[in-house]
Amino acid sequence: MIQITFPDDSKKKYKEGITIEEIAGDISPGLKKASVAGYVNDALYDLNRPIIEDATIQIITKNDKAAFEVLNHSTAHLLAQAVKRLYPDATFGVGPAIDEGFYYDINTESVIKEEDLEEIEKMMHRIAEEQTEMTRKELSKEAALNLFEDDKYKQELINDLPEDETISVYSQGEFTDLCRGGHIGYTHKIRHFKLLSIAGAYWRGDSDRDQLQRIYGTSWFTKKGLKKHLKVLEERKERDHRKLGKELKIFHLDKDAGQGLAIWLPNGYAVRKQLEDYVYKLEKKAGYKHISTPALGTKKLYEISGHWDHYRENMFPIMERDDETFVLRPMSCPHHMIVYRSELRSYRDLPIRYAEIVTQHRYEASGALSGLERVRAMTLTDAHLFVRKDQIKEEVLAAYNLILQAITDLKLEIEYVELALRDKDKGKFHDNDKLWDMAETTLKELLDEENIDYTPMTGEAAFYGPKIDIQVRTAMGHVITMSTVQLDFLLPERFDLTYIGSDGEKHRPVVIHRGLISTWERLMSILLEQYKGAFPTWLAPVQLKIIPVNLELHSDYAKKLNDQFIDEDFRSELDLREEKLGYKIRDAQTNKIPYQLVVGDNEIDANKVTYRKYGKKKQTTVSVDEFIAMVKQEIKDKT
RNA sequence: GCCGGAAUAGCUCAGCUGGUAGAGCAACUCACUUGUAAUGAGUAGGUCACGGGUUCGACUCCUGUUUCCGGCACCA
């Protein structure tokens, strides 16, 4: 007999070899049905894995977060078994559960197509109906290597396992897979799933190695859950910034203009201008000075900065004219170093904060380009802060808080904060260990002191230094970098930047690179998805649309209002087209204009307006002055 | 860049196994002159992404290129 301790500290004796499923069944039939797996002394156990010693257990039920992972991981195994039946030559890479489902990487001579997924799915259902048990077996490394002797991927995985790690395999029917486990025990418990897509993926994420075929899918405990998720996927497409950007005439991409080279249309530029003005004001208040430097610079400038050595592959090819070689700038830091260097600086001058609206060009891999999210020409307000060492923390923190301010004002949410560190084994980082350690330690300390949760990311640093990256999740579910604060001890060295200290000696300043809210391109993609194209009034390309009920009778009043609104700095437009009222109203609504004003006799008589807020049915009649005050307040509040 | 898919009117899409293209919306014309999501009638609009091939004949089949889409790698 063994003693099982439950989360509430109650204890009960069971025969050795009892499973989570049996214990759940002992408590209640309902719990048995809802149980998915369990934690046994904090280790994830399959539903049907025998427990052989005294243990504290916790039953995972369908509603627990871990349950979804277990189910999806098990579904990945089911997928692999089905694929193996249909494609006997198939070998497998990894097949984990992910946020919203699972995938499995497959190597086969056959090319699996989108249309084949249906057949694979059918086979999965058939296997599930066979009601096979998923059983665990632990074995020695030697035995494991033997078992997978025809599978180079599994061999590699086994050889890379730590020596003390237990090697386990899971079998269901004829199919056996290397796996750490945490399974649902029986194939027939997997019922509501869908295969979603097929894509290429490099073995172990290494572009120099094999490319496998990756099948993505999602698996749920109920039909309703699956259906709901599929609907979410559908709805995401509706807020795709590429679709909204076209519908609302925000931007245009044209292959004759060049791939990844986005064109801002009037509506898009109207929004961007508001953002530019907003950021300018924010920076001015925070003590930044704005400058302007060229998009073109000498190759030498980028050799000094180190970009030529470390970033060349992301740069457009050089241009030669007379005896000079030029490059299109991918970043603005080198120019800002030059600006700093242009005068003699005193310790009293620091911190110096330079900001610039910069258009930069980067040669991004063609396959990476996507709408406004990844482009080859991008504009942002970039900034570099030149500080003394004793000012680092204060200035990094101030920059971080400025970022928080912008993210809050834009109603965005931070997904998580990354601390990007270097990987000493990778060559892409400059090699001054002392500077690196100093920079990394400083940032870590700061984040800890401020109680900011962060995820360390080894190898993700910029070549010149570590960075704090602020990640947001797009409506499409992608996590992307929104803002960044980077600490740089290298460029001051390379440009020989100095200031005169209180001791009369030359000292080295430190540079903080700061990206506030990404580039206008990326920000626009995020905002379009965030707002579903319905911009808040302060950003909307057109804020007010005035529609006269009758063109002959009410146009004069509409024009008068429009003039007045434009004098108030509102972005107001008149709709004087010879169309029906209903048509114009629909047009204003489909263009997601915040305020739609219909004016007729009632309004003229009382010098009032009747407005309808976008998305709302309610009509409100107020005096013109009241309306102006209300909209002004709303713009001010950024709501 | 890599793996897979796609490309038909300004936009969204139909077009079965080869017989040179169609709808809705938008545009234009005419009539209608309107109180909160599409007035009606008509007109025009296409080297079916581009190049090469197979064929009596190619939007359709083969092939190359370009761009876009789903991922991977890369990244703001």
XYZ file of C-alpha atoms (C1' of nucleotides) in Angstrom:
715
model
C 0.000 0.000 0.000
C 1.099 3.545 -0.634
C -0.078 6.754 0.939
C -1.539 9.444 -1.287
C -1.722 12.995 0.013
C -4.227 15.350 -1.594
C -3.863 19.137 -2.028
C -6.103 19.723 1.027
C -3.632 17.621 3.010
C -6.068 14.733 3.462
C -4.459 11.341 3.044
C -5.596 7.975 1.841
C -3.989 4.582 1.287
C -4.125 2.890 -2.114
C -2.587 -0.207 -3.607
C 0.765 0.301 -5.276
C 0.439 1.010 -8.988
C -2.747 2.982 -8.685
C -3.252 5.686 -11.350
C -4.536 9.232 -11.300
C -7.588 8.040 -13.183
C -8.384 5.383 -10.570
C -7.899 7.765 -7.690
C -10.186 10.293 -9.386
C -12.736 7.528 -9.891
C -12.495 6.645 -6.240
C -13.454 10.207 -5.340
C -16.321 10.572 -7.794
C -17.350 9.358 -11.252
C -17.592 13.002 -12.337
C -14.011 13.674 -11.331
C -12.890 10.574 -13.143
C -14.519 11.824 -16.286
C -13.038 15.279 -15.923
C -9.533 14.113 -15.064
C -6.873 14.529 -17.688
C -3.561 13.908 -15.979
C -1.981 14.728 -12.649
C 0.979 15.985 -10.722
C 2.625 13.314 -8.614
C 5.199 14.841 -6.281
C 5.165 17.793 -8.699
C 6.018 15.630 -11.717
C 3.513 15.572 -14.553
C 1.961 12.096 -14.703
C -0.199 10.545 -17.381
C -3.742 9.710 -16.486
C -2.852 6.021 -16.585
C 0.705 5.990 -15.246
C 1.066 3.771 -12.178
C 2.064 5.508 -8.957
C 4.473 3.279 -7.069
C 5.365 5.211 -3.960
C 3.912 7.516 -1.331
C 3.075 10.745 -3.052
C 1.370 14.081 -2.914
C -0.893 14.324 -5.896
C -2.936 16.900 -7.685
C -5.467 15.868 -10.280
C -5.505 17.956 -13.441
C -9.029 18.374 -14.759
C -10.302 19.660 -18.063
C -10.585 23.229 -16.858
C -6.983 23.511 -15.731
C -4.531 25.252 -17.973
C -2.210 22.266 -17.911
C -5.011 20.057 -19.211
C -5.105 21.842 -22.539
C -1.401 21.233 -22.937
C -1.704 17.561 -22.067
C -4.562 17.105 -24.500
C -2.778 18.903 -27.312
C 0.457 17.093 -26.691
C -1.414 13.795 -26.858
C -3.133 14.960 -30.016
C 0.293 15.583 -31.553
C 1.071 11.907 -30.936
C -2.191 10.922 -32.534
C -1.286 13.075 -35.531
C 2.092 11.387 -35.809
C 0.533 7.942 -35.684
C -1.918 8.875 -38.439
C 0.836 10.364 -40.565
C 2.938 7.223 -40.079
C 0.064 5.078 -41.315
C -0.460 7.235 -44.382
C 3.212 7.949 -45.033
C 5.158 4.894 -43.853
C 8.535 6.503 -44.599
C 7.802 9.376 -42.212
C 10.167 10.181 -39.390
C 9.469 12.818 -36.806
C 11.129 15.821 -35.283
C 9.439 17.396 -32.303
C 5.721 17.627 -31.616
C 4.923 19.869 -28.669
C 1.805 21.563 -27.391
C 1.833 25.299 -28.042
C -0.307 28.203 -26.839
C -3.362 27.430 -28.897
C -2.772 23.871 -29.985
C 0.068 21.696 -31.129
C 2.292 20.863 -34.061
C 4.423 18.004 -35.228
C 7.449 18.201 -37.506
C 7.541 15.479 -40.101
C 10.109 14.300 -42.577
C 8.804 12.308 -45.528
C 9.630 11.951 -49.204
C 6.028 12.843 -49.964
C 4.935 16.431 -50.072
C 2.041 16.878 -47.679
C -0.427 19.419 -49.013
C -3.126 21.455 -47.393
C -5.741 19.222 -48.984
C -4.125 16.119 -47.468
C -4.857 17.366 -43.971
C -8.450 16.219 -44.254
C -7.379 12.665 -44.900
C -4.887 12.753 -42.042
C -7.601 14.123 -39.784
C -9.910 11.268 -40.757
C -7.191 8.777 -39.972
C -6.705 10.401 -36.573
C -10.399 9.971 -35.819
C -10.230 6.358 -36.921
C -7.274 5.678 -34.627
C -9.049 7.439 -31.780
C -11.983 5.103 -32.283
C -9.657 2.136 -31.935
C -9.521 3.144 -28.276
C -5.894 2.278 -27.739
C -4.142 2.992 -24.490
C -1.116 5.285 -24.493
C 1.425 3.456 -22.391
C 4.680 4.656 -20.947
C 7.916 2.757 -20.834
C 11.235 3.859 -19.393
C 14.392 2.568 -20.934
C 18.138 2.972 -21.054
C 19.809 5.300 -23.491
C 21.204 2.337 -25.335
C 17.825 0.685 -25.662
C 16.305 3.974 -26.785
C 18.957 4.505 -29.458
C 18.297 0.958 -30.577
C 14.570 1.459 -30.731
C 14.935 4.527 -32.936
C 17.825 3.262 -35.008
C 16.168 4.296 -38.264
C 15.290 7.768 -37.084
C 18.134 10.248 -37.132
C 16.109 12.993 -35.501
C 15.138 10.927 -32.481
C 18.693 9.634 -32.250
C 19.928 13.182 -32.061
C 17.354 14.101 -29.437
C 18.278 11.087 -27.322
C 21.982 11.820 -27.571
C 21.374 15.388 -26.468
C 19.419 14.421 -23.356
C 21.233 15.079 -20.076
C 22.860 11.927 -18.712
C 20.688 11.805 -15.595
C 17.433 12.255 -17.485
C 15.030 9.324 -17.545
C 14.350 8.333 -21.125
C 10.775 7.358 -21.742
C 8.771 6.310 -24.762
C 5.047 6.201 -25.302
C 3.234 3.595 -27.324
C -0.261 3.602 -28.694
C -1.038 0.616 -30.883
C 1.724 0.162 -33.437
C 3.150 3.629 -32.868
C 5.909 4.461 -30.402
C 7.382 7.864 -29.835
C 10.155 9.285 -27.709
C 8.458 11.490 -25.170
C 8.797 12.911 -21.688
C 5.093 12.419 -21.237
C 2.149 13.912 -19.539
C -0.534 12.227 -21.575
C -4.234 11.711 -21.504
C -3.892 7.948 -21.451
C -6.266 6.811 -24.189
C -6.592 7.876 -27.802
C -10.361 7.920 -27.624
C -10.216 10.789 -25.146
C -9.062 12.907 -28.057
C -12.109 13.865 -30.063
C -12.472 17.515 -30.928
C -9.523 18.636 -32.979
C -8.708 20.214 -36.289
C -5.575 20.326 -38.391
C -5.045 23.923 -39.400
C -2.082 24.341 -41.664
C 1.108 22.918 -43.009
C 4.359 24.802 -43.229
C 8.083 24.302 -43.490
C 10.190 24.403 -40.337
C 13.900 23.866 -39.871
C 15.078 20.965 -37.766
C 16.000 22.419 -34.378
C 15.303 25.903 -35.673
C 18.546 25.923 -37.622
C 18.336 27.250 -41.168
C 21.464 25.311 -42.086
C 19.767 21.995 -41.365
C 16.912 19.923 -42.812
C 13.590 21.495 -43.391
C 10.714 19.407 -42.118
C 7.014 19.652 -42.838
C 5.185 21.015 -39.842
C 1.485 20.357 -39.354
C -0.316 22.711 -36.994
C -3.524 21.744 -35.234
C -5.674 22.495 -32.245
C -7.450 20.126 -29.891
C -10.238 20.740 -27.384
C -12.198 18.862 -24.774
C -15.549 19.831 -26.194
C -17.034 20.360 -29.587
C -18.114 23.770 -28.413
C -14.592 24.689 -27.341
C -13.212 23.744 -30.720
C -15.917 25.612 -32.541
C -15.363 28.689 -30.451
C -11.647 28.640 -31.130
C -12.172 28.263 -34.869
C -14.446 31.262 -34.709
C -11.745 33.250 -32.924
C -9.377 32.364 -35.749
C -11.954 33.595 -38.253
C -12.479 36.805 -36.347
C -8.760 37.473 -36.259
C -8.771 37.604 -40.022
C -11.338 40.367 -39.791
C -8.915 42.557 -37.907
C -5.929 41.785 -40.061
C -4.250 45.157 -40.628
C -3.644 44.317 -44.280
C -7.357 43.903 -44.879
C -8.323 46.950 -42.803
C -5.504 49.021 -44.264
C -6.866 48.429 -47.724
C -10.502 48.965 -46.806
C -9.805 52.185 -44.945
C -7.183 53.383 -47.452
C -4.451 53.646 -44.876
C -1.532 52.342 -46.913
C -0.680 50.764 -50.214
C 1.863 48.199 -51.302
C 2.728 47.885 -54.938
C 5.213 45.580 -56.511
C 6.321 48.267 -58.953
C 7.126 50.529 -56.018
C 9.123 47.701 -54.473
C 8.377 44.931 -52.058
C 8.301 45.926 -48.436
C 8.216 49.614 -49.392
C 4.903 50.842 -48.045
C 3.151 53.928 -49.292
C 1.138 55.965 -46.812
C -2.194 57.128 -48.218
C -3.897 60.323 -46.981
C -5.884 58.523 -44.285
C -2.837 56.693 -43.023
C -0.690 59.786 -43.046
C -3.338 61.730 -41.133
C -3.087 59.182 -38.333
C 0.681 59.059 -38.485
C 0.926 62.834 -38.285
C -1.058 62.790 -35.060
C 1.265 60.153 -33.679
C 4.331 62.087 -34.756
C 3.035 65.256 -33.108
C 2.111 63.321 -30.002
C 5.552 61.768 -29.683
C 7.259 65.076 -30.409
C 5.395 66.717 -27.563
C 6.028 63.806 -25.213
C 9.752 63.911 -25.925
C 9.985 67.660 -25.680
C 8.440 67.497 -22.248
C 10.877 64.772 -21.241
C 13.857 66.918 -22.164
C 14.708 65.560 -25.593
C 16.169 67.787 -28.329
C 15.084 67.067 -31.860
C 17.575 66.940 -34.695
C 17.636 65.890 -38.325
C 20.310 63.879 -40.115
C 20.578 62.366 -43.614
C 19.361 58.957 -44.734
C 22.616 58.491 -46.603
C 25.999 58.252 -44.981
C 29.488 57.169 -45.894
C 30.411 53.549 -45.578
C 33.192 54.741 -43.288
C 30.650 56.032 -40.802
C 29.213 52.552 -40.519
C 32.651 50.991 -40.328
C 33.407 53.173 -37.322
C 30.133 52.229 -35.677
C 30.627 48.539 -36.371
C 27.427 48.185 -38.378
C 29.454 47.370 -41.451
C 30.936 44.363 -39.660
C 27.902 43.259 -37.705
C 24.894 44.405 -39.634
C 25.952 44.446 -43.284
C 23.641 41.621 -44.330
C 20.662 43.690 -43.290
C 21.809 46.701 -45.279
C 21.102 47.622 -48.886
C 24.139 47.430 -51.147
C 26.649 50.246 -51.222
C 26.501 53.172 -53.632
C 29.582 54.634 -55.185
C 30.005 58.137 -56.515
C 33.264 59.956 -57.222
C 35.733 58.511 -54.728
C 33.252 57.912 -51.940
C 31.188 54.939 -50.939
C 27.789 55.479 -49.377
C 25.204 53.368 -47.652
C 21.544 53.881 -46.939
C 21.215 54.008 -43.194
C 19.654 51.030 -41.413
C 19.861 52.821 -38.054
C 20.452 56.356 -36.921
C 22.901 55.770 -34.099
C 26.081 56.608 -36.030
C 24.767 60.003 -37.035
C 23.710 60.751 -33.497
C 27.223 59.890 -32.291
C 28.538 62.440 -34.764
C 26.150 65.047 -33.409
C 27.413 64.418 -29.899
C 30.992 64.613 -31.065
C 30.424 67.929 -32.819
C 30.992 69.925 -29.634
C 33.080 69.721 -26.528
C 30.863 68.342 -23.777
C 30.975 68.941 -20.052
C 29.655 66.638 -17.342
C 27.200 69.422 -16.636
C 25.697 69.000 -20.132
C 24.700 65.396 -19.527
C 22.316 63.787 -19.978
C 21.889 64.900 -23.570
C 18.863 63.376 -25.279
C 18.650 63.500 -29.066
C 15.530 62.427 -30.906
C 14.881 62.338 -34.618
C 12.168 61.240 -36.977
C 14.267 58.813 -38.933
C 13.536 56.908 -42.104
C 15.772 53.901 -42.260
C 16.172 51.154 -44.819
C 16.894 47.563 -44.003
C 17.268 44.690 -46.375
C 14.845 42.321 -44.702
C 14.573 38.760 -45.973
C 11.830 38.630 -48.587
C 9.985 35.899 -46.714
C 9.805 38.042 -43.596
C 7.943 40.923 -45.210
C 4.353 41.225 -44.163
C 2.056 44.194 -44.692
C 3.157 47.086 -42.500
C 4.411 44.740 -39.819
C 7.711 43.975 -41.527
C 8.898 46.415 -44.188
C 12.156 47.507 -45.773
C 11.741 51.257 -45.342
C 10.542 52.382 -41.963
C 10.212 55.625 -40.082
C 10.258 56.134 -36.353
C 11.197 58.636 -33.720
C 14.513 57.268 -32.702
C 16.428 58.614 -29.760
C 19.861 58.349 -28.209
C 20.649 59.486 -24.730
C 24.210 60.366 -23.781
C 24.678 59.950 -20.071
C 27.280 59.661 -17.343
C 27.612 56.289 -15.688
C 25.944 57.609 -12.551
C 22.943 58.636 -14.653
C 22.363 55.305 -16.389
C 19.695 53.867 -14.146
C 17.779 57.082 -13.831
C 17.753 57.629 -17.587
C 16.929 54.036 -18.532
C 14.083 54.160 -16.092
C 12.852 57.494 -17.437
C 12.957 56.097 -20.973
C 11.114 52.992 -19.812
C 8.451 55.112 -18.154
C 8.066 57.245 -21.253
C 7.430 54.040 -23.168
C 4.818 52.983 -20.623
C 3.159 56.369 -21.028
C 2.918 55.974 -24.799
C 1.694 52.393 -24.569
C -0.966 53.446 -22.079
C -2.085 56.417 -24.165
C -2.458 54.155 -27.172
C -4.483 51.635 -25.149
C -2.044 48.862 -25.894
C -1.070 46.122 -23.507
C 2.366 44.804 -22.733
C 2.585 41.059 -23.246
C 5.922 40.739 -21.458
C 9.294 42.392 -21.061
C 12.416 40.754 -22.426
C 15.959 41.337 -21.324
C 18.012 40.543 -24.412
C 21.480 39.358 -23.503
C 24.389 38.248 -25.606
C 25.461 34.705 -26.211
C 29.223 34.521 -25.762
C 29.472 31.667 -28.239
C 27.944 33.616 -31.063
C 30.202 35.839 -33.089
C 27.763 38.555 -33.908
C 28.393 40.496 -30.709
C 31.360 42.745 -30.126
C 33.861 41.121 -27.840
C 34.628 43.400 -24.937
C 33.588 41.172 -22.020
C 34.054 43.853 -19.415
C 31.721 46.286 -21.153
C 29.145 43.583 -21.736
C 29.127 42.412 -18.152
C 28.783 45.957 -16.924
C 25.904 46.712 -19.266
C 24.045 43.476 -18.572
C 24.446 43.766 -14.823
C 23.203 47.347 -14.841
C 20.017 46.456 -16.680
C 19.343 43.410 -14.507
C 19.777 45.444 -11.359
C 17.482 48.128 -12.617
C 14.706 45.704 -13.545
C 15.021 43.983 -10.185
C 15.023 47.229 -8.248
C 11.922 48.401 -10.061
C 10.183 45.048 -9.673
C 9.717 44.715 -13.391
C 9.152 41.084 -14.396
C 11.238 40.090 -17.358
C 12.248 37.119 -19.431
C 15.988 36.821 -20.059
C 16.717 36.083 -23.711
C 20.249 34.882 -24.294
C 21.652 35.724 -27.701
C 19.004 38.315 -28.509
C 21.046 41.412 -27.725
C 22.038 44.040 -30.270
C 25.648 43.666 -31.376
C 26.612 46.738 -29.337
C 24.789 45.937 -26.141
C 21.971 44.348 -24.137
C 18.434 45.652 -24.404
C 15.122 45.733 -22.638
C 12.480 44.857 -25.230
C 8.821 45.440 -24.628
C 6.710 42.862 -26.392
C 3.078 43.198 -27.392
C 0.771 40.641 -28.945
C -0.884 41.476 -32.236
C -4.487 40.653 -32.940
C -3.152 37.906 -35.174
C -1.493 36.358 -32.161
C 2.071 37.286 -33.060
C 4.288 38.633 -30.332
C 6.392 41.513 -31.629
C 8.784 44.048 -30.201
C 7.097 47.346 -29.572
C 9.655 49.345 -27.679
C 13.261 48.993 -26.717
C 15.816 50.520 -24.390
C 19.357 49.491 -25.157
C 22.495 50.095 -23.195
C 25.606 50.762 -25.197
C 29.172 51.133 -23.929
C 30.619 50.280 -27.330
C 29.687 53.101 -29.690
C 31.057 55.771 -27.334
C 34.373 53.901 -27.545
C 34.279 53.555 -31.285
C 33.442 57.198 -31.840
C 35.770 58.260 -29.037
C 33.042 60.245 -27.323
C 34.108 62.171 -24.259
C 33.014 64.758 -21.805
C 35.058 66.792 -19.386
C 34.363 65.720 -15.819
C 34.462 67.793 -12.671
C 38.055 66.610 -12.284
C 38.982 68.301 -15.534
C 39.714 64.920 -17.165
C 38.097 63.326 -20.188
C 35.485 60.672 -19.458
C 33.492 58.270 -21.601
C 29.727 58.790 -21.735
C 27.312 55.880 -22.078
C 24.691 55.727 -24.815
C 21.117 54.605 -24.327
C 19.290 53.722 -27.531
C 15.569 54.103 -27.226
C 12.773 53.019 -29.563
C 9.585 54.466 -28.150
C 6.693 52.790 -29.906
C 8.220 50.885 -32.740
C 8.135 52.346 -36.253
C 5.122 54.161 -37.652
C 4.647 51.244 -40.002
C 4.581 48.595 -37.323
C 2.659 50.787 -34.918
C 0.008 51.369 -37.559
C -0.321 47.636 -38.116
C -0.761 47.089 -34.400
C -3.221 49.950 -33.952
C -5.351 48.881 -36.910
C -5.667 45.443 -35.383
C -6.114 46.734 -31.869
C -8.887 49.159 -32.799
C -10.323 47.005 -35.603
C -9.823 50.042 -37.813
C -12.001 52.253 -35.617
C -9.471 54.813 -34.442
C -10.175 56.802 -31.302
C -11.183 60.360 -32.105
C -7.758 61.882 -31.449
C -6.215 59.645 -34.121
C -9.014 59.138 -36.638
C -8.132 60.282 -40.162
C -11.559 61.883 -40.450
C -13.108 62.749 -37.102
C -16.404 64.248 -38.188
C -18.587 63.638 -41.204
C -21.359 66.124 -41.782
C -24.340 64.959 -43.812
C -27.127 67.383 -44.765
C -30.571 65.813 -44.898
C -31.431 67.755 -48.026
C -28.693 69.084 -50.276
C -30.599 72.192 -51.371
C -31.984 73.179 -48.010
C -29.248 72.180 -45.602
C -25.901 72.400 -47.391
C -25.217 75.967 -46.267
C -25.595 75.073 -42.617
C -23.467 71.963 -43.111
C -20.740 74.073 -44.731
C -20.882 76.617 -41.957
C -20.465 73.841 -39.381
C -17.646 72.283 -41.326
C -15.747 75.586 -41.474
C -16.251 76.089 -37.788
C -15.000 72.593 -37.001
C -11.948 73.001 -39.174
C -11.206 76.275 -37.361
C -11.318 74.227 -34.184
C -8.647 71.948 -35.705
C -11.026 69.054 -36.116
C -10.609 66.814 -39.128
C -14.085 67.375 -40.485
C -15.557 66.518 -43.851
C -18.771 67.277 -45.677
C -20.698 64.719 -47.659
C -22.407 66.734 -50.398
C -22.684 63.907 -52.899
C -25.980 63.451 -54.683
C -26.831 60.305 -52.807
C -29.533 59.113 -50.504
C -29.182 59.895 -46.807
C -29.091 56.209 -45.917
C -26.273 55.646 -48.356
C -24.148 58.392 -46.845
C -24.818 57.164 -43.330
C -23.766 53.691 -44.287
C -20.670 55.102 -45.923
C -19.727 57.050 -42.795
C -20.244 53.930 -40.694
C -18.259 51.595 -42.916
C -15.435 54.127 -42.895
C -15.558 53.980 -39.094
C -15.739 57.752 -38.673
C -16.052 58.596 -34.945
C -18.747 61.256 -35.296
C -21.424 61.262 -37.932
C -23.527 64.410 -37.957
C -26.823 64.607 -39.785
C -28.175 68.144 -40.040
C -31.585 69.307 -41.270
C -34.319 71.719 -40.330
C -34.345 70.702 -36.663
C -30.673 71.502 -36.237
C -30.729 74.731 -38.242
C -33.632 76.139 -36.282
C -31.951 75.585 -32.928
C -28.296 75.976 -34.013
C -27.646 72.431 -32.936
C -26.136 69.225 -34.267
C -27.373 65.653 -34.083
C -24.520 63.204 -33.810
C -24.099 59.504 -33.763
C -20.941 57.948 -32.356
C -19.390 55.227 -34.489
C -20.845 51.818 -33.734
C -23.703 53.224 -31.695
C -27.313 53.567 -32.750
C -28.138 56.375 -30.356
C -28.675 59.852 -31.778
C -27.965 62.858 -29.617
C -28.850 66.463 -30.321
C -26.733 69.137 -28.639
C -25.793 72.755 -29.244
C -22.819 73.368 -31.502
C -20.764 74.789 -28.641
C -21.502 71.810 -26.445
C -20.534 69.453 -29.231
C -17.239 71.236 -29.828
C -16.386 71.164 -26.132
C -17.232 67.479 -25.919
C -15.085 66.469 -28.881
C -12.220 68.637 -27.668
C -12.297 66.940 -24.318
C -12.366 63.536 -25.931
C -9.360 64.367 -28.091
C -7.522 65.649 -25.046
C -8.319 62.513 -23.065
C -7.367 60.282 -25.980
C -10.411 58.116 -25.335
C 16.415 33.209 -47.979
C 13.847 28.151 -47.225
C 9.205 24.718 -47.474
C 4.140 24.770 -49.190
C 0.004 27.364 -51.450
C -2.116 31.341 -54.456
C -2.447 35.157 -58.451
C -9.210 36.309 -62.998
C -12.279 44.013 -63.654
C -10.391 49.452 -58.943
C -12.314 45.945 -54.589
C -14.497 40.963 -53.029
C -14.966 36.634 -55.637
C -17.465 32.676 -59.537
C -15.541 30.187 -63.896
C -16.638 21.538 -64.007
C -12.317 17.139 -66.788
C -8.560 22.656 -72.592
C -13.140 25.560 -77.185
C -10.177 33.210 -76.117
C -14.494 35.218 -69.427
C -18.983 36.408 -65.469
C -21.464 38.456 -60.562
C -21.822 42.012 -56.555
C -19.715 46.529 -54.931
C -16.993 50.838 -56.713
C -16.689 54.197 -61.353
C -19.452 56.841 -65.268
C -24.563 58.558 -67.447
C -29.774 59.529 -66.630
C -33.908 59.842 -63.445
C -35.145 60.205 -58.007
C -34.039 64.930 -53.683
C -34.421 61.843 -49.378
C -34.210 62.329 -41.035
C -29.991 57.535 -39.417
C -26.503 51.149 -42.636
C -27.092 50.253 -49.743
C -33.136 54.369 -54.851
C -33.757 52.586 -59.788
C -32.273 52.020 -64.898
C -28.281 52.023 -68.143
C -22.875 52.365 -69.755
C -18.001 51.288 -69.594
C -14.299 48.280 -67.575
C -10.031 42.200 -68.364
C -2.854 40.517 -72.970
C -7.159 35.912 -66.909
C 0.534 38.412 -62.798
C 4.657 38.043 -66.508
C 7.851 34.995 -70.031
C 8.528 30.252 -72.581
C 6.468 25.464 -74.000
C 2.645 21.391 -75.247
C -1.830 21.697 -78.457
C -5.742 22.871 -84.290
C -6.924 25.710 -79.878
C -4.492 27.473 -73.081
C -7.500 31.438 -67.735
C -7.434 25.992 -67.632
C -1.814 21.444 -68.774
C 3.931 21.787 -68.244
C 8.062 25.117 -67.124
C 10.719 29.614 -65.535
C 10.143 34.453 -63.191
C 7.665 38.061 -60.079
C 4.496 39.261 -56.143
C 1.268 37.870 -52.260
C -0.425 34.264 -48.343
C 0.733 30.255 -44.174
C 4.971 28.963 -41.516
C 10.453 28.506 -40.546
C 14.906 31.302 -40.229
C 15.788 36.562 -39.431
C 13.781 40.911 -36.883
C 11.597 47.128 -35.206
